[in-house]
JSON list of C-alpha atoms in Angstrom, two decimals:
[
{"chain": "R", "resi": 1, "resn": "MET", "atom": "CA", "xyz": [3.51, 22.16, 108.03]},
{"chain": "R", "resi": 2, "resn": "THR", "atom": "CA", "xyz": [2.97, 18.41, 107.80]},
{"chain": "R", "resi": 3, "resn": "ALA", "atom": "CA", "xyz": [4.63, 16.19, 105.19]},
{"chain": "R", "resi": 4, "resn": "GLY", "atom": "CA", "xyz": [1.24, 15.67, 103.57]},
{"chain": "R", "resi": 5, "resn": "ALA", "atom": "CA", "xyz": [0.66, 19.41, 103.22]},
{"chain": "R", "resi": 6, "resn": "VAL", "atom": "CA", "xyz": [4.13, 19.87, 101.73]},
{"chain": "R", "resi": 7, "resn": "ALA", "atom": "CA", "xyz": [3.44, 17.09, 99.21]},
{"chain": "R", "resi": 8, "resn": "VAL", "atom": "CA", "xyz": [0.10, 18.64, 98.22]},
{"chain": "R", "resi": 9, "resn": "ARG", "atom": "CA", "xyz": [1.74, 22.02, 97.62]},
{"chain": "R", "resi": 10, "resn": "ARG", "atom": "CA", "xyz": [4.57, 20.43, 95.64]},
{"chain": "R", "resi": 11, "resn": "ASP", "atom": "CA", "xyz": [2.21, 18.37, 93.49]},
{"chain": "R", "resi": 12, "resn": "GLY", "atom": "CA", "xyz": [0.09, 21.45, 92.98]},
{"chain": "R", "resi": 13, "resn": "ARG", "atom": "CA", "xyz": [3.06, 23.40, 91.61]},
{"chain": "R", "resi": 14, "resn": "ILE", "atom": "CA", "xyz": [3.93, 20.52, 89.28]},
{"chain": "R", "resi": 15, "resn": "SER", "atom": "CA", "xyz": [0.33, 20.59, 88.04]},
{"chain": "R", "resi": 16, "resn": "GLY", "atom": "CA", "xyz": [0.60, 24.34, 87.59]},
{"chain": "R", "resi": 17, "resn": "ALA", "atom": "CA", "xyz": [3.74, 24.00, 85.48]},
{"chain": "R", "resi": 18, "resn": "LEU", "atom": "CA", "xyz": [2.06, 21.44, 83.21]},
{"chain": "R", "resi": 19, "resn": "TYR", "atom": "CA", "xyz": [-1.05, 23.62, 83.02]},
{"chain": "R", "resi": 20, "resn": "LEU", "atom": "CA", "xyz": [1.11, 26.57, 81.98]},
{"chain": "R", "resi": 21, "resn": "VAL", "atom": "CA", "xyz": [2.49, 24.56, 79.05]},
{"chain": "R", "resi": 22, "resn": "VAL", "atom": "CA", "xyz": [-1.07, 23.62, 78.03]},
{"chain": "R", "resi": 23, "resn": "VAL", "atom": "CA", "xyz": [-2.29, 27.22, 78.28]},
{"chain": "R", "resi": 24, "resn": "LEU", "atom": "CA", "xyz": [0.63, 28.86, 76.45]},
{"chain": "R", "resi": 25, "resn": "ALA", "atom": "CA", "xyz": [0.90, 26.21, 73.73]},
{"chain": "R", "resi": 26, "resn": "GLY", "atom": "CA", "xyz": [-2.88, 26.23, 73.29]},
{"chain": "R", "resi": 27, "resn": "MET", "atom": "CA", "xyz": [-3.07, 30.02, 72.96]},
{"chain": "R", "resi": 28, "resn": "PHE", "atom": "CA", "xyz": [-0.29, 29.90, 70.37]},
{"chain": "R", "resi": 29, "resn": "CYS", "atom": "CA", "xyz": [-1.56, 27.06, 68.18]},
{"chain": "R", "resi": 30, "resn": "LEU", "atom": "CA", "xyz": [-5.32, 27.55, 68.57]},
{"chain": "R", "resi": 31, "resn": "ALA", "atom": "CA", "xyz": [-5.55, 31.34, 68.58]},
{"chain": "R", "resi": 32, "resn": "TYR", "atom": "CA", "xyz": [-2.39, 33.15, 67.46]},
{"chain": "R", "resi": 33, "resn": "VAL", "atom": "CA", "xyz": [-1.36, 30.94, 64.53]},
{"chain": "R", "resi": 34, "resn": "PRO", "atom": "CA", "xyz": [-4.83, 30.79, 62.87]},
{"chain": "R", "resi": 35, "resn": "SER", "atom": "CA", "xyz": [-5.20, 34.56, 63.26]},
{"chain": "R", "resi": 36, "resn": "LYS", "atom": "CA", "xyz": [-1.97, 35.11, 61.32]},
{"chain": "R", "resi": 37, "resn": "LEU", "atom": "CA", "xyz": [-2.37, 32.42, 58.65]},
{"chain": "R", "resi": 38, "resn": "GLY", "atom": "CA", "xyz": [-6.04, 32.49, 57.75]},
{"chain": "R", "resi": 39, "resn": "ALA", "atom": "CA", "xyz": [-7.45, 29.52, 55.84]},
{"chain": "R", "resi": 40, "resn": "SER", "atom": "CA", "xyz": [-5.81, 29.89, 52.43]},
{"chain": "R", "resi": 41, "resn": "PRO", "atom": "CA", "xyz": [-2.70, 28.15, 51.05]},
{"chain": "R", "resi": 42, "resn": "ALA", "atom": "CA", "xyz": [-1.27, 31.56, 50.18]},
{"chain": "R", "resi": 43, "resn": "GLY", "atom": "CA", "xyz": [-1.36, 32.70, 53.79]},
{"chain": "R", "resi": 44, "resn": "ALA", "atom": "CA", "xyz": [0.08, 29.44, 55.03]},
{"chain": "R", "resi": 45, "resn": "SER", "atom": "CA", "xyz": [2.85, 29.45, 52.39]},
{"chain": "R", "resi": 46, "resn": "ALA", "atom": "CA", "xyz": [3.84, 33.00, 53.32]},
{"chain": "R", "resi": 47, "resn": "HIS", "atom": "CA", "xyz": [4.26, 31.89, 56.95]},
{"chain": "R", "resi": 48, "resn": "ALA", "atom": "CA", "xyz": [5.30, 28.27, 56.51]},
{"chain": "R", "resi": 49, "resn": "ASP", "atom": "CA", "xyz": [7.56, 28.28, 59.57]},
{"chain": "R", "resi": 50, "resn": "LEU", "atom": "CA", "xyz": [4.70, 29.63, 61.69]},
{"chain": "R", "resi": 51, "resn": "PHE", "atom": "CA", "xyz": [2.46, 26.89, 60.29]},
{"chain": "R", "resi": 52, "resn": "ARG", "atom": "CA", "xyz": [5.04, 24.29, 61.37]},
{"chain": "R", "resi": 53, "resn": "ALA", "atom": "CA", "xyz": [5.45, 25.93, 64.77]},
{"chain": "R", "resi": 54, "resn": "GLY", "atom": "CA", "xyz": [1.69, 25.73, 65.28]},
{"chain": "R", "resi": 55, "resn": "ILE", "atom": "CA", "xyz": [1.75, 21.98, 64.66]},
{"chain": "R", "resi": 56, "resn": "ALA", "atom": "CA", "xyz": [4.69, 21.56, 67.05]},
{"chain": "R", "resi": 57, "resn": "ALA", "atom": "CA", "xyz": [2.92, 23.60, 69.73]},
{"chain": "R", "resi": 58, "resn": "PHE", "atom": "CA", "xyz": [-0.23, 21.51, 69.32]},
{"chain": "R", "resi": 59, "resn": "LEU", "atom": "CA", "xyz": [1.78, 18.30, 69.81]},
{"chain": "R", "resi": 60, "resn": "LEU", "atom": "CA", "xyz": [3.45, 19.78, 72.89]},
{"chain": "R", "resi": 61, "resn": "MET", "atom": "CA", "xyz": [0.05, 20.80, 74.25]},
{"chain": "R", "resi": 62, "resn": "GLN", "atom": "CA", "xyz": [-1.26, 17.26, 73.83]},
{"chain": "R", "resi": 63, "resn": "VAL", "atom": "CA", "xyz": [1.69, 15.73, 75.69]},
{"chain": "R", "resi": 64, "resn": "ALA", "atom": "CA", "xyz": [1.29, 18.20, 78.57]},
{"chain": "R", "resi": 65, "resn": "PHE", "atom": "CA", "xyz": [-2.49, 17.72, 78.61]},
{"chain": "R", "resi": 66, "resn": "LEU", "atom": "CA", "xyz": [-2.03, 13.96, 78.88]},
{"chain": "R", "resi": 67, "resn": "LEU", "atom": "CA", "xyz": [0.22, 14.40, 81.93]},
{"chain": "R", "resi": 68, "resn": "LEU", "atom": "CA", "xyz": [-1.80, 17.19, 83.57]},
{"chain": "R", "resi": 69, "resn": "PRO", "atom": "CA", "xyz": [-4.81, 15.19, 84.84]},
{"chain": "R", "resi": 70, "resn": "PHE", "atom": "CA", "xyz": [-2.51, 12.56, 86.36]},
{"chain": "R", "resi": 71, "resn": "ALA", "atom": "CA", "xyz": [-0.67, 15.33, 88.21]},
{"chain": "R", "resi": 72, "resn": "LEU", "atom": "CA", "xyz": [-3.98, 16.79, 89.39]},
{"chain": "R", "resi": 73, "resn": "TYR", "atom": "CA", "xyz": [-5.03, 13.32, 90.52]},
{"chain": "R", "resi": 74, "resn": "ARG", "atom": "CA", "xyz": [-2.17, 13.43, 93.03]},
{"chain": "R", "resi": 75, "resn": "VAL", "atom": "CA", "xyz": [-3.58, 16.70, 94.33]},
{"chain": "R", "resi": 76, "resn": "LEU", "atom": "CA", "xyz": [-7.29, 15.84, 94.37]},
{"chain": "R", "resi": 77, "resn": "GLY", "atom": "CA", "xyz": [-7.51, 12.05, 94.28]},
{"chain": "R", "resi": 78, "resn": "ASP", "atom": "CA", "xyz": [-8.13, 11.72, 98.02]},
{"chain": "R", "resi": 79, "resn": "VAL", "atom": "CA", "xyz": [-11.14, 14.05, 97.85]},
{"chain": "R", "resi": 80, "resn": "ASN", "atom": "CA", "xyz": [-13.23, 11.60, 95.87]},
{"chain": "R", "resi": 81, "resn": "ARG", "atom": "CA", "xyz": [-11.51, 8.81, 93.96]},
{"chain": "R", "resi": 82, "resn": "GLN", "atom": "CA", "xyz": [-14.36, 8.14, 91.52]},
{"chain": "R", "resi": 83, "resn": "ALA", "atom": "CA", "xyz": [-14.58, 11.79, 90.46]},
{"chain": "R", "resi": 84, "resn": "ALA", "atom": "CA", "xyz": [-10.79, 12.02, 90.17]},
{"chain": "R", "resi": 85, "resn": "VAL", "atom": "CA", "xyz": [-10.67, 8.92, 87.94]},
{"chain": "R", "resi": 86, "resn": "LEU", "atom": "CA", "xyz": [-13.45, 10.40, 85.79]},
{"chain": "R", "resi": 87, "resn": "MET", "atom": "CA", "xyz": [-11.47, 13.64, 85.51]},
{"chain": "R", "resi": 88, "resn": "VAL", "atom": "CA", "xyz": [-8.39, 11.75, 84.29]},
{"chain": "R", "resi": 89, "resn": "ALA", "atom": "CA", "xyz": [-10.39, 9.59, 81.87]},
{"chain": "R", "resi": 90, "resn": "LEU", "atom": "CA", "xyz": [-12.26, 12.48, 80.22]},
{"chain": "R", "resi": 91, "resn": "ALA", "atom": "CA", "xyz": [-9.08, 14.51, 79.76]},
{"chain": "R", "resi": 92, "resn": "ALA", "atom": "CA", "xyz": [-7.06, 11.56, 78.47]},
{"chain": "R", "resi": 93, "resn": "VAL", "atom": "CA", "xyz": [-9.72, 10.61, 75.91]},
{"chain": "R", "resi": 94, "resn": "SER", "atom": "CA", "xyz": [-9.30, 13.97, 74.19]},
{"chain": "R", "resi": 95, "resn": "VAL", "atom": "CA", "xyz": [-5.60, 13.43, 73.47]},
{"chain": "R", "resi": 96, "resn": "PRO", "atom": "CA", "xyz": [-5.84, 10.70, 70.78]},
{"chain": "R", "resi": 97, "resn": "ILE", "atom": "CA", "xyz": [-8.72, 12.63, 69.20]},
{"chain": "R", "resi": 98, "resn": "GLY", "atom": "CA", "xyz": [-6.56, 15.75, 69.06]},
{"chain": "R", "resi": 99, "resn": "LEU", "atom": "CA", "xyz": [-3.59, 13.82, 67.66]},
{"chain": "R", "resi": 100, "resn": "VAL", "atom": "CA", "xyz": [-5.74, 12.36, 64.89]},
{"chain": "R", "resi": 101, "resn": "ALA", "atom": "CA", "xyz": [-7.05, 15.85, 64.14]},
{"chain": "R", "resi": 102, "resn": "VAL", "atom": "CA", "xyz": [-3.58, 17.36, 63.81]},
{"chain": "R", "resi": 103, "resn": "THR", "atom": "CA", "xyz": [-2.61, 14.76, 61.21]},
{"chain": "R", "resi": 104, "resn": "HIS", "atom": "CA", "xyz": [-4.90, 16.67, 58.83]},
{"chain": "R", "resi": 105, "resn": "ARG", "atom": "CA", "xyz": [-2.91, 19.81, 59.62]},
{"chain": "R", "resi": 106, "resn": "MET", "atom": "CA", "xyz": [0.24, 17.86, 58.73]},
{"chain": "R", "resi": 107, "resn": "GLU", "atom": "CA", "xyz": [-1.38, 16.77, 55.45]},
{"chain": "R", "resi": 108, "resn": "ALA", "atom": "CA", "xyz": [-2.05, 20.42, 54.69]},
{"chain": "R", "resi": 109, "resn": "LEU", "atom": "CA", "xyz": [1.63, 21.17, 55.34]},
{"chain": "R", "resi": 110, "resn": "SER", "atom": "CA", "xyz": [2.62, 18.38, 52.94]},
{"chain": "R", "resi": 111, "resn": "LEU", "atom": "CA", "xyz": [0.43, 19.95, 50.28]},
{"chain": "R", "resi": 112, "resn": "LEU", "atom": "CA", "xyz": [2.22, 23.27, 50.74]},
{"chain": "R", "resi": 113, "resn": "GLU", "atom": "CA", "xyz": [5.64, 21.65, 50.53]},
{"chain": "R", "resi": 114, "resn": "GLY", "atom": "CA", "xyz": [4.67, 19.58, 47.49]},
{"chain": "R", "resi": 115, "resn": "ALA", "atom": "CA", "xyz": [3.29, 22.49, 45.51]},
{"chain": "R", "resi": 116, "resn": "PRO", "atom": "CA", "xyz": [5.46, 25.57, 46.02]},
{"chain": "R", "resi": 117, "resn": "GLY", "atom": "CA", "xyz": [4.45, 28.75, 44.24]},
{"chain": "R", "resi": 118, "resn": "THR", "atom": "CA", "xyz": [0.96, 29.48, 42.98]},
{"chain": "R", "resi": 119, "resn": "ALA", "atom": "CA", "xyz": [-1.60, 26.95, 44.21]},
{"chain": "R", "resi": 120, "resn": "SER", "atom": "CA", "xyz": [-3.88, 25.22, 41.72]},
{"chain": "R", "resi": 121, "resn": "ASP", "atom": "CA", "xyz": [-7.61, 25.01, 42.26]},
{"chain": "R", "resi": 122, "resn": "ALA", "atom": "CA", "xyz": [-7.27, 21.30, 43.11]},
{"chain": "R", "resi": 123, "resn": "MET", "atom": "CA", "xyz": [-4.56, 22.02, 45.66]},
{"chain": "R", "resi": 124, "resn": "GLU", "atom": "CA", "xyz": [-6.60, 24.80, 47.26]},
{"chain": "R", "resi": 125, "resn": "ALA", "atom": "CA", "xyz": [-9.60, 22.47, 47.51]},
{"chain": "R", "resi": 126, "resn": "ALA", "atom": "CA", "xyz": [-7.48, 19.72, 49.08]},
{"chain": "R", "resi": 127, "resn": "PHE", "atom": "CA", "xyz": [-5.93, 22.23, 51.49]},
{"chain": "R", "resi": 128, "resn": "ALA", "atom": "CA", "xyz": [-9.37, 23.50, 52.53]},
{"chain": "R", "resi": 129, "resn": "LEU", "atom": "CA", "xyz": [-10.57, 19.93, 53.05]},
{"chain": "R", "resi": 130, "resn": "CYS", "atom": "CA", "xyz": [-7.61, 19.18, 55.33]},
{"chain": "R", "resi": 131, "resn": "LEU", "atom": "CA", "xyz": [-8.34, 22.23, 57.46]},
{"chain": "R", "resi": 132, "resn": "GLN", "atom": "CA", "xyz": [-12.03, 21.33, 57.57]},
{"chain": "R", "resi": 133, "resn": "ARG", "atom": "CA", "xyz": [-11.22, 17.84, 58.83]},
{"chain": "R", "resi": 134, "resn": "TYR", "atom": "CA", "xyz": [-8.84, 19.34, 61.37]},
{"chain": "R", "resi": 135, "resn": "GLY", "atom": "CA", "xyz": [-11.61, 21.63, 62.57]},
{"chain": "R", "resi": 136, "resn": "HIS", "atom": "CA", "xyz": [-14.07, 18.74, 62.89]},
{"chain": "R", "resi": 137, "resn": "GLY", "atom": "CA", "xyz": [-11.53, 16.82, 64.96]},
{"chain": "R", "resi": 138, "resn": "LEU", "atom": "CA", "xyz": [-11.00, 19.82, 67.22]},
{"chain": "R", "resi": 139, "resn": "ARG", "atom": "CA", "xyz": [-14.75, 20.12, 67.74]},
{"chain": "R", "resi": 140, "resn": "ILE", "atom": "CA", "xyz": [-14.91, 16.54, 69.02]},
{"chain": "R", "resi": 141, "resn": "ALA", "atom": "CA", "xyz": [-11.81, 17.00, 71.17]},
{"chain": "R", "resi": 142, "resn": "SER", "atom": "CA", "xyz": [-13.24, 20.21, 72.62]},
{"chain": "R", "resi": 143, "resn": "LEU", "atom": "CA", "xyz": [-16.24, 18.28, 73.91]},
{"chain": "R", "resi": 144, "resn": "PHE", "atom": "CA", "xyz": [-13.88, 16.42, 76.23]},
{"chain": "R", "resi": 145, "resn": "TRP", "atom": "CA", "xyz": [-11.91, 19.60, 76.95]},
{"chain": "R", "resi": 146, "resn": "GLY", "atom": "CA", "xyz": [-15.16, 20.78, 78.50]},
{"chain": "R", "resi": 147, "resn": "LEU", "atom": "CA", "xyz": [-16.36, 17.57, 80.11]},
{"chain": "R", "resi": 148, "resn": "TRP", "atom": "CA", "xyz": [-13.18, 17.04, 82.13]},
{"chain": "R", "resi": 149, "resn": "LEU", "atom": "CA", "xyz": [-13.65, 20.46, 83.73]},
{"chain": "R", "resi": 150, "resn": "LEU", "atom": "CA", "xyz": [-16.86, 19.26, 85.43]},
{"chain": "R", "resi": 151, "resn": "PRO", "atom": "CA", "xyz": [-15.26, 16.69, 87.77]},
{"chain": "R", "resi": 152, "resn": "PHE", "atom": "CA", "xyz": [-12.18, 18.91, 88.10]},
{"chain": "R", "resi": 153, "resn": "GLY", "atom": "CA", "xyz": [-14.28, 21.89, 89.17]},
{"chain": "R", "resi": 154, "resn": "TRP", "atom": "CA", "xyz": [-16.36, 19.74, 91.53]},
{"chain": "R", "resi": 155, "resn": "LEU", "atom": "CA", "xyz": [-13.22, 18.37, 93.19]},
{"chain": "R", "resi": 156, "resn": "VAL", "atom": "CA", "xyz": [-11.83, 21.88, 93.61]},
{"chain": "R", "resi": 157, "resn": "LEU", "atom": "CA", "xyz": [-15.16, 23.00, 95.11]},
{"chain": "R", "resi": 158, "resn": "ARG", "atom": "CA", "xyz": [-15.25, 20.16, 97.64]},
{"chain": "R", "resi": 159, "resn": "SER", "atom": "CA", "xyz": [-11.58, 20.26, 98.58]},
{"chain": "R", "resi": 160, "resn": "GLY", "atom": "CA", "xyz": [-10.99, 23.98, 99.03]},
{"chain": "R", "resi": 161, "resn": "ARG", "atom": "CA", "xyz": [-7.44, 23.45, 97.76]},
{"chain": "R", "resi": 162, "resn": "LEU", "atom": "CA", "xyz": [-7.92, 26.22, 95.21]},
{"chain": "R", "resi": 163, "resn": "PRO", "atom": "CA", "xyz": [-10.20, 29.25, 95.54]},
{"chain": "R", "resi": 164, "resn": "ARG", "atom": "CA", "xyz": [-13.82, 28.23, 95.11]},
{"chain": "R", "resi": 165, "resn": "VAL", "atom": "CA", "xyz": [-14.45, 31.05, 92.66]},
{"chain": "R", "resi": 166, "resn": "LEU", "atom": "CA", "xyz": [-12.15, 29.15, 90.29]},
{"chain": "R", "resi": 167, "resn": "ALA", "atom": "CA", "xyz": [-14.23, 26.03, 90.86]},
{"chain": "R", "resi": 168, "resn": "ALA", "atom": "CA", "xyz": [-17.36, 27.93, 89.81]},
{"chain": "R", "resi": 169, "resn": "CYS", "atom": "CA", "xyz": [-15.62, 29.16, 86.65]},
{"chain": "R", "resi": 170, "resn": "LEU", "atom": "CA", "xyz": [-14.42, 25.64, 85.81]},
{"chain": "R", "resi": 171, "resn": "LEU", "atom": "CA", "xyz": [-17.92, 24.22, 86.19]},
{"chain": "R", "resi": 172, "resn": "LEU", "atom": "CA", "xyz": [-19.54, 26.98, 84.16]},
{"chain": "R", "resi": 173, "resn": "GLY", "atom": "CA", "xyz": [-16.78, 26.71, 81.57]},
{"chain": "R", "resi": 174, "resn": "GLY", "atom": "CA", "xyz": [-17.28, 22.96, 81.23]},
{"chain": "R", "resi": 175, "resn": "VAL", "atom": "CA", "xyz": [-20.96, 23.53, 80.54]},
{"chain": "R", "resi": 176, "resn": "GLY", "atom": "CA", "xyz": [-20.01, 26.29, 78.08]},
{"chain": "R", "resi": 177, "resn": "TYR", "atom": "CA", "xyz": [-17.81, 23.95, 76.07]},
{"chain": "R", "resi": 178, "resn": "VAL", "atom": "CA", "xyz": [-20.60, 21.39, 75.82]},
{"chain": "R", "resi": 179, "resn": "VAL", "atom": "CA", "xyz": [-23.12, 24.06, 74.80]},
{"chain": "R", "resi": 180, "resn": "GLN", "atom": "CA", "xyz": [-20.77, 25.35, 72.11]},
{"chain": "R", "resi": 181, "resn": "VAL", "atom": "CA", "xyz": [-20.08, 21.89, 70.68]},
{"chain": "R", "resi": 182, "resn": "PHE", "atom": "CA", "xyz": [-23.73, 20.83, 70.45]},
{"chain": "R", "resi": 183, "resn": "GLY", "atom": "CA", "xyz": [-25.07, 24.30, 69.67]},
{"chain": "R", "resi": 184, "resn": "GLY", "atom": "CA", "xyz": [-22.60, 24.58, 66.82]},
{"chain": "R", "resi": 185, "resn": "LEU", "atom": "CA", "xyz": [-24.42, 21.81, 64.99]},
{"chain": "R", "resi": 186, "resn": "TRP", "atom": "CA", "xyz": [-27.33, 24.19, 64.29]},
{"chain": "R", "resi": 187, "resn": "PRO", "atom": "CA", "xyz": [-26.48, 27.29, 62.19]},
{"chain": "R", "resi": 188, "resn": "GLY", "atom": "CA", "xyz": [-29.00, 29.48, 63.96]},
{"chain": "R", "resi": 189, "resn": "ILE", "atom": "CA", "xyz": [-27.39, 28.78, 67.32]},
{"chain": "R", "resi": 190, "resn": "ALA", "atom": "CA", "xyz": [-23.79, 28.67, 66.07]},
{"chain": "R", "resi": 191, "resn": "ASP", "atom": "CA", "xyz": [-24.11, 32.21, 64.67]},
{"chain": "R", "resi": 192, "resn": "ALA", "atom": "CA", "xyz": [-25.70, 33.67, 67.81]},
{"chain": "R", "resi": 193, "resn": "GLY", "atom": "CA", "xyz": [-23.68, 36.45, 69.40]},
{"chain": "R", "resi": 194, "resn": "TRP", "atom": "CA", "xyz": [-23.74, 34.93, 72.88]},
{"chain": "R", "resi": 195, "resn": "MET", "atom": "CA", "xyz": [-21.94, 31.81, 71.64]},
{"chain": "R", "resi": 196, "resn": "ALA", "atom": "CA", "xyz": [-18.70, 33.80, 71.56]},
{"chain": "R", "resi": 197, "resn": "TYR", "atom": "CA", "xyz": [-18.85, 34.12, 75.35]},
{"chain": "R", "resi": 198, "resn": "VAL", "atom": "CA", "xyz": [-19.89, 30.67, 76.57]},
{"chain": "R", "resi": 199, "resn": "ARG", "atom": "CA", "xyz": [-16.29, 29.53, 76.98]},
{"chain": "R", "resi": 200, "resn": "MET", "atom": "CA", "xyz": [-15.13, 32.66, 78.78]},
{"chain": "R", "resi": 201, "resn": "PRO", "atom": "CA", "xyz": [-15.65, 31.14, 82.27]},
{"chain": "R", "resi": 202, "resn": "ALA", "atom": "CA", "xyz": [-13.45, 28.20, 81.20]},
{"chain": "R", "resi": 203, "resn": "ALA", "atom": "CA", "xyz": [-10.65, 30.57, 80.17]},
{"chain": "R", "resi": 204, "resn": "ILE", "atom": "CA", "xyz": [-10.88, 32.40, 83.50]},
{"chain": "R", "resi": 205, "resn": "GLY", "atom": "CA", "xyz": [-11.05, 29.17, 85.48]},
{"chain": "R", "resi": 206, "resn": "GLU", "atom": "CA", "xyz": [-8.23, 27.40, 83.68]},
{"chain": "R", "resi": 207, "resn": "ILE", "atom": "CA", "xyz": [-5.81, 30.33, 83.49]},
{"chain": "R", "resi": 208, "resn": "GLY", "atom": "CA", "xyz": [-6.64, 31.23, 87.08]},
{"chain": "R", "resi": 209, "resn": "SER", "atom": "CA", "xyz": [-6.10, 27.66, 88.28]},
{"chain": "R", "resi": 210, "resn": "CYS", "atom": "CA", "xyz": [-2.84, 27.47, 86.35]},
{"chain": "R", "resi": 211, "resn": "LEU", "atom": "CA", "xyz": [-1.47, 30.67, 87.88]},
{"chain": "R", "resi": 212, "resn": "TRP", "atom": "CA", "xyz": [-2.69, 29.82, 91.40]},
{"chain": "R", "resi": 213, "resn": "LEU", "atom": "CA", "xyz": [-1.13, 26.35, 91.33]},
{"chain": "R", "resi": 214, "resn": "LEU", "atom": "CA", "xyz": [2.10, 27.67, 89.88]},
{"chain": "R", "resi": 215, "resn": "ALA", "atom": "CA", "xyz": [2.41, 30.46, 92.45]},
{"chain": "R", "resi": 216, "resn": "PHE", "atom": "CA", "xyz": [1.02, 28.83, 95.59]},
{"chain": "R", "resi": 217, "resn": "GLY", "atom": "CA", "xyz": [0.60, 25.13, 94.93]},
{"chain": "R", "resi": 218, "resn": "ALA", "atom": "CA", "xyz": [-2.52, 23.49, 96.36]},
{"chain": "R", "resi": 219, "resn": "ARG", "atom": "CA", "xyz": [-3.72, 24.27, 99.86]},
{"chain": "R", "resi": 220, "resn": "PRO", "atom": "CA", "xyz": [-4.08, 21.26, 102.17]},
{"chain": "R", "resi": 221, "resn": "GLY", "atom": "CA", "xyz": [-7.81, 22.03, 102.26]},
{"chain": "R", "resi": 222, "resn": "LEU", "atom": "CA", "xyz": [-10.40, 19.51, 103.36]},
{"chain": "R", "resi": 223, "resn": "GLN", "atom": "CA", "xyz": [-9.58, 15.83, 103.68]},
{"chain": "R", "resi": 224, "resn": "ARG", "atom": "CA", "xyz": [-12.17, 13.46, 102.28]},
{"chain": "R", "resi": 225, "resn": "SER", "atom": "CA", "xyz": [-12.51, 9.74, 102.13]},
{"chain": "R", "resi": 226, "resn": "SER", "atom": "CA", "xyz": [-11.45, 8.33, 98.75]},
{"chain": "R", "resi": 227, "resn": "THR", "atom": "CA", "xyz": [-14.83, 6.55, 98.57]},
{"chain": "R", "resi": 228, "resn": "ASP", "atom": "CA", "xyz": [-16.87, 9.53, 99.77]}
]
């Protein structure tokens, strides 16, 4: 095995480790925590430590997600430099949006800490507003969580450094994110049953890519000119 192939595999495993942090932290703060807390101050107060842990996990996810595309650039940058730069830019843009969004979650935590016991109507309204603003921020961030998958999936497809079935899932998942963000602006579309499934290819592609990179690294694959 050449030194270049060894480096590609090593960089692939580093990317996989960062991806694992993003996946696990994201599942915890975006799925598990909301399912346990609900949207009321009472639920959040009863699980205040879980509420705090969700914020911490979200911050960890953002740090890992900022580093991840740079690690993937080392794996895929020689396939097509312009597409790799676009991949990094689209992923990185989502991080400050996500960090601004989570400040509203922190404001909600401050409300809980400042008003222990039974919540007043004003406090419940302020708490709901914080969560609403957090949700709006996540919607904008999720647009870029989808868009970055398009150049990422295309680079995987061209390079052959990961299974091409994962590339197809990444591309379909990127489109699914975009459809969900824009479709969610219209109630008739947002409430459609099929909207619950449009991001499923992204979940398969991202978790699959994470596990493949972690276990095997990236295959040397096809070599491309950086300006191709």
